[in-house]
């Protein structure tokens, strides 16, 4: 059993949701995907929210959801790729959790997101790889604030889950749960 949350952040297509779901299953704890909570609450897809209500509205709802889910304990939480841009979101997530940033090569991200119809920041782009590189560069300072970082470019989901299990067993802030993990 884990006491603190394990929070996955990182760019689109780095594997946050699939990894979070498998990790939660391995640890036998709840899995929360903040995008899924937003979609359910707004009753529309992410891309539709961006289109109809705008990105600023999406970010406001995202912050409310993050504040709520951050109060839980012992869960695996997967956040949207832009969540950590707002410092208050990262502070809330760190209050009860260990934040792990998943990264991947831009070409791998492009491959993994190319069929997605629900990523508005990439949908309209005429040069997706350039957009990916640009946003990654802009967000690098925020992603670097994570407690740990894992490059999933050459990882299966199982590999990434194993790497996270290793981190939480060794993490000094997590040690208190070592016997329980
Ligand atoms: C976003 C990433 C998306 C979703 C929205 C905004 C971003 O989540 O929250 O499209 O700003 O990078 P995923 O990272 O799960 O695709």
CSV table of N, CA and C and ligand atoms in Angstrom, one decimal, residues 10-14 16-17 33-35 38 46-47 50 55 58-59 62 78-83 85 113 116 118-122 135 139 143, ligand 1:
chain,number,residue,atom,x,y,z
A,10,UNK,N,4.4,15.3,-17.9
A,10,UNK,CA,5.3,15.2,-19.1
A,10,UNK,C,4.5,15.5,-20.4
A,11,UNK,N,5.1,15.6,-21.5
A,11,UNK,CA,4.5,16.1,-22.7
A,11,UNK,C,3.5,15.0,-23.2
A,12,UNK,N,2.7,15.4,-24.2
A,12,UNK,CA,1.7,14.5,-24.8
A,12,UNK,C,2.6,13.4,-25.5
A,13,UNK,N,2.0,12.2,-25.4
A,13,UNK,CA,2.6,11.0,-26.1
A,13,UNK,C,3.8,10.5,-25.3
A,14,UNK,N,4.1,10.8,-24.1
A,14,UNK,CA,5.2,10.2,-23.4
A,14,UNK,C,4.8,9.0,-22.6
A,16,UNK,N,2.0,8.8,-20.2
A,16,UNK,CA,1.5,9.0,-18.8
A,16,UNK,C,0.2,8.2,-18.5
A,17,UNK,N,-0.7,8.2,-19.4
A,17,UNK,CA,-2.0,7.5,-19.1
A,17,UNK,C,-1.8,6.0,-19.1
A,33,UNK,N,-7.0,10.0,-14.1
A,33,UNK,CA,-6.5,10.8,-15.2
A,33,UNK,C,-7.2,12.1,-15.2
A,34,UNK,N,-6.5,13.2,-15.0
A,34,UNK,CA,-7.1,14.5,-14.8
A,34,UNK,C,-7.9,14.9,-16.1
A,35,UNK,N,-7.3,14.6,-17.3
A,35,UNK,CA,-8.0,14.9,-18.5
A,35,UNK,C,-9.4,14.2,-18.6
A,38,UNK,N,-11.9,15.9,-16.4
A,38,UNK,CA,-12.3,17.1,-17.1
A,38,UNK,C,-13.4,16.8,-18.2
A,46,UNK,N,-11.6,17.0,-25.0
A,46,UNK,CA,-10.6,18.1,-24.7
A,46,UNK,C,-10.6,19.1,-25.9
A,47,UNK,N,-10.5,18.5,-27.1
A,47,UNK,CA,-10.4,19.4,-28.3
A,47,UNK,C,-11.6,20.3,-28.5
A,50,UNK,N,-11.4,23.1,-26.0
A,50,UNK,CA,-10.5,24.2,-26.5
A,50,UNK,C,-11.2,25.0,-27.6
A,55,UNK,N,-8.7,27.7,-24.5
A,55,UNK,CA,-7.7,27.0,-23.7
A,55,UNK,C,-7.6,27.6,-22.2
A,58,UNK,N,-10.1,25.8,-20.2
A,58,UNK,CA,-9.6,24.5,-20.0
A,58,UNK,C,-8.6,24.5,-18.8
A,59,UNK,N,-7.7,25.5,-18.8
A,59,UNK,CA,-6.6,25.5,-17.8
A,59,UNK,C,-7.3,25.8,-16.4
A,62,UNK,N,-8.8,22.6,-15.3
A,62,UNK,CA,-7.7,21.7,-15.0
A,62,UNK,C,-7.1,22.0,-13.6
A,78,UNK,N,-2.4,10.8,-13.4
A,78,UNK,CA,-1.8,11.1,-14.6
A,78,UNK,C,-2.4,12.5,-15.0
A,79,UNK,N,-1.5,13.5,-15.3
A,79,UNK,CA,-2.0,14.8,-15.6
A,79,UNK,C,-1.8,15.1,-17.1
A,80,UNK,N,-2.5,16.1,-17.6
A,80,UNK,CA,-2.3,16.6,-19.0
A,80,UNK,C,-0.9,17.2,-19.1
A,81,UNK,N,-0.4,17.3,-20.3
A,81,UNK,CA,0.9,17.7,-20.6
A,81,UNK,C,1.2,19.1,-20.2
A,82,UNK,N,0.2,20.0,-20.1
A,82,UNK,CA,0.4,21.4,-19.8
A,82,UNK,C,0.1,21.7,-18.3
A,83,UNK,N,-0.2,20.7,-17.5
A,83,UNK,CA,-0.6,21.0,-16.1
A,83,UNK,C,0.4,21.7,-15.3
A,85,UNK,N,2.6,23.8,-16.1
A,85,UNK,CA,2.9,25.2,-16.4
A,85,UNK,C,2.6,26.2,-15.3
A,113,UNK,N,1.5,10.3,-31.2
A,113,UNK,CA,0.3,11.2,-31.2
A,113,UNK,C,-0.3,11.4,-32.5
A,116,UNK,N,-3.9,10.7,-33.0
A,116,UNK,CA,-4.8,11.3,-32.0
A,116,UNK,C,-5.6,12.5,-32.6
A,118,UNK,N,-7.6,14.2,-30.5
A,118,UNK,CA,-8.0,15.0,-29.3
A,118,UNK,C,-6.9,15.7,-28.7
A,119,UNK,N,-5.9,16.1,-29.5
A,119,UNK,CA,-4.8,16.9,-29.0
A,119,UNK,C,-4.8,18.3,-29.7
A,120,UNK,N,-5.6,19.2,-29.3
A,120,UNK,CA,-5.8,20.4,-30.1
A,120,UNK,C,-4.5,21.2,-30.3
A,121,UNK,N,-3.5,21.1,-29.4
A,121,UNK,CA,-2.3,21.9,-29.6
A,121,UNK,C,-1.5,21.3,-30.8
A,122,UNK,N,-1.8,20.1,-31.2
A,122,UNK,CA,-1.0,19.5,-32.3
A,122,UNK,C,-1.9,19.4,-33.6
A,135,UNK,N,7.1,23.6,-28.3
A,135,UNK,CA,6.5,23.5,-27.0
A,135,UNK,C,7.4,22.8,-25.9
A,139,UNK,N,8.5,24.4,-22.3
A,139,UNK,CA,8.1,23.8,-21.1
A,139,UNK,C,9.2,23.1,-20.3
A,143,UNK,N,9.0,21.1,-16.6
A,143,UNK,CA,9.2,19.7,-16.5
A,143,UNK,C,10.4,19.3,-15.6
B,1,LIG,C1,-2.1,19.3,-23.3
B,1,LIG,C2,-2.0,17.9,-23.2
B,1,LIG,C3,-3.2,17.0,-23.2
B,1,LIG,C4,-4.5,17.8,-22.7
B,1,LIG,C5,-4.6,19.0,-23.6
B,1,LIG,C6,-3.4,20.0,-23.3
B,1,LIG,C7,-0.9,20.1,-23.3
B,1,LIG,O1,-3.0,15.9,-22.3
B,1,LIG,O2,-4.4,18.1,-21.4
B,1,LIG,O3,-4.7,18.7,-24.9
B,1,LIG,O4,-1.0,21.4,-23.1
B,1,LIG,O5,0.2,19.6,-23.5
B,1,LIG,P1,-2.0,14.7,-22.7
B,1,LIG,O6,-0.6,15.2,-22.3
B,1,LIG,O7,-2.5,13.5,-21.9
B,1,LIG,O8,-2.1,14.5,-24.2
